Amino acid sequence: MNTNKKELKRELILKAASLIVHEEGVEKLTLEAVAKKAGISKGGLLYHFPNKDALILGMVEQLSTSFVTEFNERAENDMHSKGRWTRAYMNTSLSGNHGENDLYTALSAAHFTNPQMLKLLQDEYADIQNKIENDELDPVRSTMVRLVIDGLWFAEMFGLAPPNEELKQKMMEELKTYIKENE
């Protein structure tokens, strides 16, 4: 199987796993269910992911890599060094390019199956936090921006009284002002 075809099959499997967790819950995530949802044999699934832990880890890795890549690219392409990492975090988090529901399902599956699988994401977040703290801004303000973004994401993820679009937009404008006042 060529690399491109192999990668497409892997993405199909990961998407099927994410759909099962999102629609039916983590407890319904089995290799058989994923194979069926992806329209492949269990043997075909096992070729890519030898067990459930490998499948869940694949979900977490794919989504975190996507987020971190976009985050780094945004910061590197920002012409203003002061605050670039904080702006990159905010803009990447709000871009919607990495599927919040997919990330939620991957994190849920990892947390409930084997919390140690979150180590990769925890390490990446430690690196992100370090960049934000050393962003030529007040580290308290830049960290507060990150935590507001994370809080918004969790409110939306769990349906914990998330703000409507208008309020969300006003919050983002306020955060931008909050960063600029610090420049």
PDB file of C-alpha atoms in Angstrom:
ATOM      1  CA  MET A   1       0.000   0.000   0.000  1.00  0.00           C
ATOM      2  CA  ASN A   2       1.543   3.325  -0.984  1.00  0.00           C
ATOM      3  CA  THR A   3       2.051   5.970   1.667  1.00  0.00           C
ATOM      4  CA  ASN A   4      -0.744   8.260   0.474  1.00  0.00           C
ATOM      5  CA  LYS A   5      -3.293   5.440   0.349  1.00  0.00           C
ATOM      6  CA  LYS A   6      -2.094   4.191   3.732  1.00  0.00           C
ATOM      7  CA  GLU A   7      -2.449   7.685   5.223  1.00  0.00           C
ATOM      8  CA  LEU A   8      -5.950   8.093   3.787  1.00  0.00           C
ATOM      9  CA  LYS A   9      -7.011   4.753   5.285  1.00  0.00           C
ATOM     10  CA  ARG A  10      -5.514   5.773   8.624  1.00  0.00           C
ATOM     11  CA  GLU A  11      -7.459   9.084   8.537  1.00  0.00           C
ATOM     12  CA  LEU A  12     -10.666   7.213   7.665  1.00  0.00           C
ATOM     13  CA  ILE A  13     -10.176   4.933  10.672  1.00  0.00           C
ATOM     14  CA  LEU A  14      -9.444   7.846  13.022  1.00  0.00           C
ATOM     15  CA  LYS A  15     -12.501   9.737  11.784  1.00  0.00           C
ATOM     16  CA  ALA A  16     -14.689   6.652  12.310  1.00  0.00           C
ATOM     17  CA  ALA A  17     -13.337   6.261  15.861  1.00  0.00           C
ATOM     18  CA  SER A  18     -14.008   9.924  16.580  1.00  0.00           C
ATOM     19  CA  LEU A  19     -17.579   9.642  15.281  1.00  0.00           C
ATOM     20  CA  ILE A  20     -18.292   6.639  17.497  1.00  0.00           C
ATOM     21  CA  VAL A  21     -17.015   8.394  20.624  1.00  0.00           C
ATOM     22  CA  HIS A  22     -18.860  11.602  19.734  1.00  0.00           C
ATOM     23  CA  GLU A  23     -22.171   9.949  18.811  1.00  0.00           C
ATOM     24  CA  GLU A  24     -22.278   6.946  21.146  1.00  0.00           C
ATOM     25  CA  GLY A  25     -19.744   7.554  23.924  1.00  0.00           C
ATOM     26  CA  VAL A  26     -16.319   6.219  24.819  1.00  0.00           C
ATOM     27  CA  GLU A  27     -17.747   2.942  26.139  1.00  0.00           C
ATOM     28  CA  LYS A  28     -18.924   2.040  22.609  1.00  0.00           C
ATOM     29  CA  LEU A  29     -15.450   2.454  21.115  1.00  0.00           C
ATOM     30  CA  THR A  30     -14.369  -1.041  20.087  1.00  0.00           C
ATOM     31  CA  LEU A  31     -12.124  -2.154  17.262  1.00  0.00           C
ATOM     32  CA  GLU A  32     -15.079  -4.005  15.716  1.00  0.00           C
ATOM     33  CA  ALA A  33     -17.286  -0.905  15.835  1.00  0.00           C
ATOM     34  CA  VAL A  34     -14.566   1.260  14.294  1.00  0.00           C
ATOM     35  CA  ALA A  35     -13.890  -1.249  11.501  1.00  0.00           C
ATOM     36  CA  LYS A  36     -17.608  -1.422  10.721  1.00  0.00           C
ATOM     37  CA  LYS A  37     -18.019   2.382  10.778  1.00  0.00           C
ATOM     38  CA  ALA A  38     -14.947   2.811   8.540  1.00  0.00           C
ATOM     39  CA  GLY A  39     -16.192   0.120   6.145  1.00  0.00           C
ATOM     40  CA  ILE A  40     -13.070  -2.009   6.454  1.00  0.00           C
ATOM     41  CA  SER A  41     -12.230  -5.405   7.917  1.00  0.00           C
ATOM     42  CA  LYS A  42     -11.011  -5.735  11.481  1.00  0.00           C
ATOM     43  CA  GLY A  43      -7.751  -7.089  10.038  1.00  0.00           C
ATOM     44  CA  GLY A  44      -7.415  -3.935   7.939  1.00  0.00           C
ATOM     45  CA  LEU A  45      -7.895  -1.825  11.047  1.00  0.00           C
ATOM     46  CA  LEU A  46      -5.370  -3.917  13.003  1.00  0.00           C
ATOM     47  CA  TYR A  47      -2.801  -3.309  10.262  1.00  0.00           C
ATOM     48  CA  HIS A  48      -2.894   0.398  11.136  1.00  0.00           C
ATOM     49  CA  PHE A  49      -3.735   0.185  14.848  1.00  0.00           C
ATOM     50  CA  PRO A  50      -2.846  -3.086  16.626  1.00  0.00           C
ATOM     51  CA  ASN A  51      -5.071  -2.329  19.649  1.00  0.00           C
ATOM     52  CA  LYS A  52      -7.548   0.150  21.095  1.00  0.00           C
ATOM     53  CA  ASP A  53      -4.877   2.121  22.963  1.00  0.00           C
ATOM     54  CA  ALA A  54      -2.921   2.606  19.715  1.00  0.00           C
ATOM     55  CA  LEU A  55      -6.106   3.816  18.032  1.00  0.00           C
ATOM     56  CA  ILE A  56      -6.869   6.351  20.767  1.00  0.00           C
ATOM     57  CA  LEU A  57      -3.256   7.494  20.870  1.00  0.00           C
ATOM     58  CA  GLY A  58      -3.457   7.940  17.089  1.00  0.00           C
ATOM     59  CA  MET A  59      -6.509  10.176  17.545  1.00  0.00           C
ATOM     60  CA  VAL A  60      -4.745  12.337  20.135  1.00  0.00           C
ATOM     61  CA  GLU A  61      -1.513  12.527  18.118  1.00  0.00           C
ATOM     62  CA  GLN A  62      -3.235  13.481  14.867  1.00  0.00           C
ATOM     63  CA  LEU A  63      -5.259  16.275  16.418  1.00  0.00           C
ATOM     64  CA  SER A  64      -2.522  17.666  18.632  1.00  0.00           C
ATOM     65  CA  THR A  65      -0.026  17.622  15.758  1.00  0.00           C
ATOM     66  CA  SER A  66      -2.501  19.493  13.580  1.00  0.00           C
ATOM     67  CA  PHE A  67      -3.061  22.132  16.273  1.00  0.00           C
ATOM     68  CA  VAL A  68       0.628  22.562  17.144  1.00  0.00           C
ATOM     69  CA  THR A  69       1.657  22.801  13.480  1.00  0.00           C
ATOM     70  CA  GLU A  70      -0.913  25.523  12.794  1.00  0.00           C
ATOM     71  CA  PHE A  71       0.052  27.341  16.028  1.00  0.00           C
ATOM     72  CA  ASN A  72       3.761  27.357  15.114  1.00  0.00           C
ATOM     73  CA  GLU A  73       3.091  28.429  11.518  1.00  0.00           C
ATOM     74  CA  ARG A  74       0.926  31.340  12.628  1.00  0.00           C
ATOM     75  CA  ALA A  75       3.581  32.547  15.085  1.00  0.00           C
ATOM     76  CA  GLU A  76       6.399  32.178  12.557  1.00  0.00           C
ATOM     77  CA  ASN A  77       4.431  34.140   9.942  1.00  0.00           C
ATOM     78  CA  ASP A  78       3.565  36.960  12.360  1.00  0.00           C
ATOM     79  CA  MET A  79       5.668  39.999  11.445  1.00  0.00           C
ATOM     80  CA  HIS A  80       5.462  41.450  14.971  1.00  0.00           C
ATOM     81  CA  SER A  81       7.520  39.469  17.467  1.00  0.00           C
ATOM     82  CA  LYS A  82       5.911  40.998  20.549  1.00  0.00           C
ATOM     83  CA  GLY A  83       2.884  38.869  21.432  1.00  0.00           C
ATOM     84  CA  ARG A  84       3.191  36.560  18.408  1.00  0.00           C
ATOM     85  CA  TRP A  85       2.761  33.329  20.402  1.00  0.00           C
ATOM     86  CA  THR A  86      -0.237  34.637  22.322  1.00  0.00           C
ATOM     87  CA  ARG A  87      -1.907  35.822  19.101  1.00  0.00           C
ATOM     88  CA  ALA A  88      -1.067  32.520  17.411  1.00  0.00           C
ATOM     89  CA  TYR A  89      -2.674  30.562  20.261  1.00  0.00           C
ATOM     90  CA  MET A  90      -5.805  32.675  20.190  1.00  0.00           C
ATOM     91  CA  ASN A  91      -6.152  32.578  16.395  1.00  0.00           C
ATOM     92  CA  THR A  92      -5.369  28.871  16.085  1.00  0.00           C
ATOM     93  CA  SER A  93      -7.833  28.015  18.841  1.00  0.00           C
ATOM     94  CA  LEU A  94     -10.557  30.029  17.130  1.00  0.00           C
ATOM     95  CA  SER A  95      -9.798  28.993  13.542  1.00  0.00           C
ATOM     96  CA  GLY A  96     -11.857  25.805  13.629  1.00  0.00           C
ATOM     97  CA  ASN A  97      -9.357  24.035  11.346  1.00  0.00           C
ATOM     98  CA  HIS A  98      -8.755  21.169  13.740  1.00  0.00           C
ATOM     99  CA  GLY A  99     -12.232  20.084  14.746  1.00  0.00           C
ATOM    100  CA  GLU A 100     -13.061  20.893  18.348  1.00  0.00           C
ATOM    101  CA  ASN A 101     -15.463  17.954  18.523  1.00  0.00           C
ATOM    102  CA  ASP A 102     -12.758  15.623  17.236  1.00  0.00           C
ATOM    103  CA  LEU A 103     -10.298  16.896  19.808  1.00  0.00           C
ATOM    104  CA  TYR A 104     -12.910  16.587  22.538  1.00  0.00           C
ATOM    105  CA  THR A 105     -13.668  12.986  21.603  1.00  0.00           C
ATOM    106  CA  ALA A 106      -9.982  12.080  21.412  1.00  0.00           C
ATOM    107  CA  LEU A 107      -9.275  13.653  24.798  1.00  0.00           C
ATOM    108  CA  SER A 108     -12.311  11.967  26.346  1.00  0.00           C
ATOM    109  CA  ALA A 109     -11.315   8.586  24.972  1.00  0.00           C
ATOM    110  CA  ALA A 110      -7.729   9.006  26.170  1.00  0.00           C
ATOM    111  CA  HIS A 111      -8.743  10.271  29.602  1.00  0.00           C
ATOM    112  CA  PHE A 112     -11.232   7.480  30.264  1.00  0.00           C
ATOM    113  CA  THR A 113      -9.173   4.682  28.717  1.00  0.00           C
ATOM    114  CA  ASN A 114      -5.648   5.502  29.809  1.00  0.00           C
ATOM    115  CA  PRO A 115      -4.922   9.009  31.171  1.00  0.00           C
ATOM    116  CA  GLN A 116      -1.197   8.498  30.484  1.00  0.00           C
ATOM    117  CA  MET A 117      -2.026   8.884  26.779  1.00  0.00           C
ATOM    118  CA  LEU A 118      -2.496  12.584  27.448  1.00  0.00           C
ATOM    119  CA  LYS A 119       1.236  12.909  28.196  1.00  0.00           C
ATOM    120  CA  LEU A 120       2.013  13.965  24.606  1.00  0.00           C
ATOM    121  CA  LEU A 121      -0.588  16.715  24.723  1.00  0.00           C
ATOM    122  CA  GLN A 122       0.495  17.764  28.202  1.00  0.00           C
ATOM    123  CA  ASP A 123       4.086  18.095  26.983  1.00  0.00           C
ATOM    124  CA  GLU A 124       2.996  20.115  23.952  1.00  0.00           C
ATOM    125  CA  TYR A 125       0.903  22.406  26.138  1.00  0.00           C
ATOM    126  CA  ALA A 126       3.879  22.919  28.463  1.00  0.00           C
ATOM    127  CA  ASP A 127       5.869  24.055  25.417  1.00  0.00           C
ATOM    128  CA  ILE A 128       3.022  26.334  24.278  1.00  0.00           C
ATOM    129  CA  GLN A 129       2.755  27.837  27.763  1.00  0.00           C
ATOM    130  CA  ASN A 130       6.509  28.446  27.838  1.00  0.00           C
ATOM    131  CA  LYS A 131       6.321  30.283  24.498  1.00  0.00           C
ATOM    132  CA  ILE A 132       3.366  32.352  25.704  1.00  0.00           C
ATOM    133  CA  GLU A 133       5.132  33.282  28.949  1.00  0.00           C
ATOM    134  CA  ASN A 134       8.198  34.418  26.987  1.00  0.00           C
ATOM    135  CA  ASP A 135       6.291  36.397  24.382  1.00  0.00           C
ATOM    136  CA  GLU A 136       7.660  39.862  25.215  1.00  0.00           C
ATOM    137  CA  LEU A 137       4.364  40.525  27.022  1.00  0.00           C
ATOM    138  CA  ASP A 138       3.472  40.423  30.690  1.00  0.00           C
ATOM    139  CA  PRO A 139       3.362  36.635  31.299  1.00  0.00           C
ATOM    140  CA  VAL A 140       0.346  37.026  33.601  1.00  0.00           C
ATOM    141  CA  ARG A 141      -1.661  38.702  30.822  1.00  0.00           C
ATOM    142  CA  SER A 142      -0.572  36.288  28.089  1.00  0.00           C
ATOM    143  CA  THR A 143      -1.368  33.302  30.333  1.00  0.00           C
ATOM    144  CA  MET A 144      -4.760  34.783  31.175  1.00  0.00           C
ATOM    145  CA  VAL A 145      -5.505  35.062  27.443  1.00  0.00           C
ATOM    146  CA  ARG A 146      -4.642  31.370  26.964  1.00  0.00           C
ATOM    147  CA  LEU A 147      -6.800  30.338  29.901  1.00  0.00           C
ATOM    148  CA  VAL A 148      -9.781  32.427  28.721  1.00  0.00           C
ATOM    149  CA  ILE A 149      -9.517  30.714  25.312  1.00  0.00           C
ATOM    150  CA  ASP A 150      -9.282  27.302  27.008  1.00  0.00           C
ATOM    151  CA  GLY A 151     -12.238  28.150  29.263  1.00  0.00           C
ATOM    152  CA  LEU A 152     -14.318  29.151  26.256  1.00  0.00           C
ATOM    153  CA  TRP A 153     -13.401  25.903  24.524  1.00  0.00           C
ATOM    154  CA  PHE A 154     -14.395  23.823  27.566  1.00  0.00           C
ATOM    155  CA  ALA A 155     -17.670  25.739  27.994  1.00  0.00           C
ATOM    156  CA  GLU A 156     -18.519  24.984  24.362  1.00  0.00           C
ATOM    157  CA  MET A 157     -17.274  21.392  24.561  1.00  0.00           C
ATOM    158  CA  PHE A 158     -19.378  20.491  27.591  1.00  0.00           C
ATOM    159  CA  GLY A 159     -22.297  22.847  26.947  1.00  0.00           C
ATOM    160  CA  LEU A 160     -21.558  24.744  30.159  1.00  0.00           C
ATOM    161  CA  ALA A 161     -23.434  27.960  29.347  1.00  0.00           C
ATOM    162  CA  PRO A 162     -21.223  28.926  26.403  1.00  0.00           C
ATOM    163  CA  PRO A 163     -21.584  32.549  25.336  1.00  0.00           C
ATOM    164  CA  ASN A 164     -23.570  33.312  22.197  1.00  0.00           C
ATOM    165  CA  GLU A 165     -21.678  34.351  19.043  1.00  0.00           C
ATOM    166  CA  GLU A 166     -22.102  38.068  19.668  1.00  0.00           C
ATOM    167  CA  LEU A 167     -20.709  37.852  23.195  1.00  0.00           C
ATOM    168  CA  LYS A 168     -17.927  35.532  22.019  1.00  0.00           C
ATOM    169  CA  GLN A 169     -16.911  38.099  19.368  1.00  0.00           C
ATOM    170  CA  LYS A 170     -16.882  40.883  21.970  1.00  0.00           C
ATOM    171  CA  MET A 171     -14.726  38.713  24.236  1.00  0.00           C
ATOM    172  CA  MET A 172     -12.224  38.128  21.428  1.00  0.00           C
ATOM    173  CA  GLU A 173     -12.037  41.844  20.682  1.00  0.00           C
ATOM    174  CA  GLU A 174     -11.447  42.502  24.382  1.00  0.00           C
ATOM    175  CA  LEU A 175      -8.665  39.906  24.453  1.00  0.00           C
ATOM    176  CA  LYS A 176      -7.013  41.568  21.447  1.00  0.00           C
ATOM    177  CA  THR A 177      -7.182  44.899  23.272  1.00  0.00           C
ATOM    178  CA  TYR A 178      -5.851  43.254  26.409  1.00  0.00           C
ATOM    179  CA  ILE A 179      -2.798  42.042  24.496  1.00  0.00           C
ATOM    180  CA  LYS A 180      -2.236  45.387  22.730  1.00  0.00           C
ATOM    181  CA  GLU A 181      -2.385  47.416  25.944  1.00  0.00           C
ATOM    182  CA  ASN A 182       0.540  45.352  27.083  1.00  0.00           C
ATOM    183  CA  GLU A 183       2.721  46.048  24.042  1.00  0.00           C
TER     184      GLU A 183
END
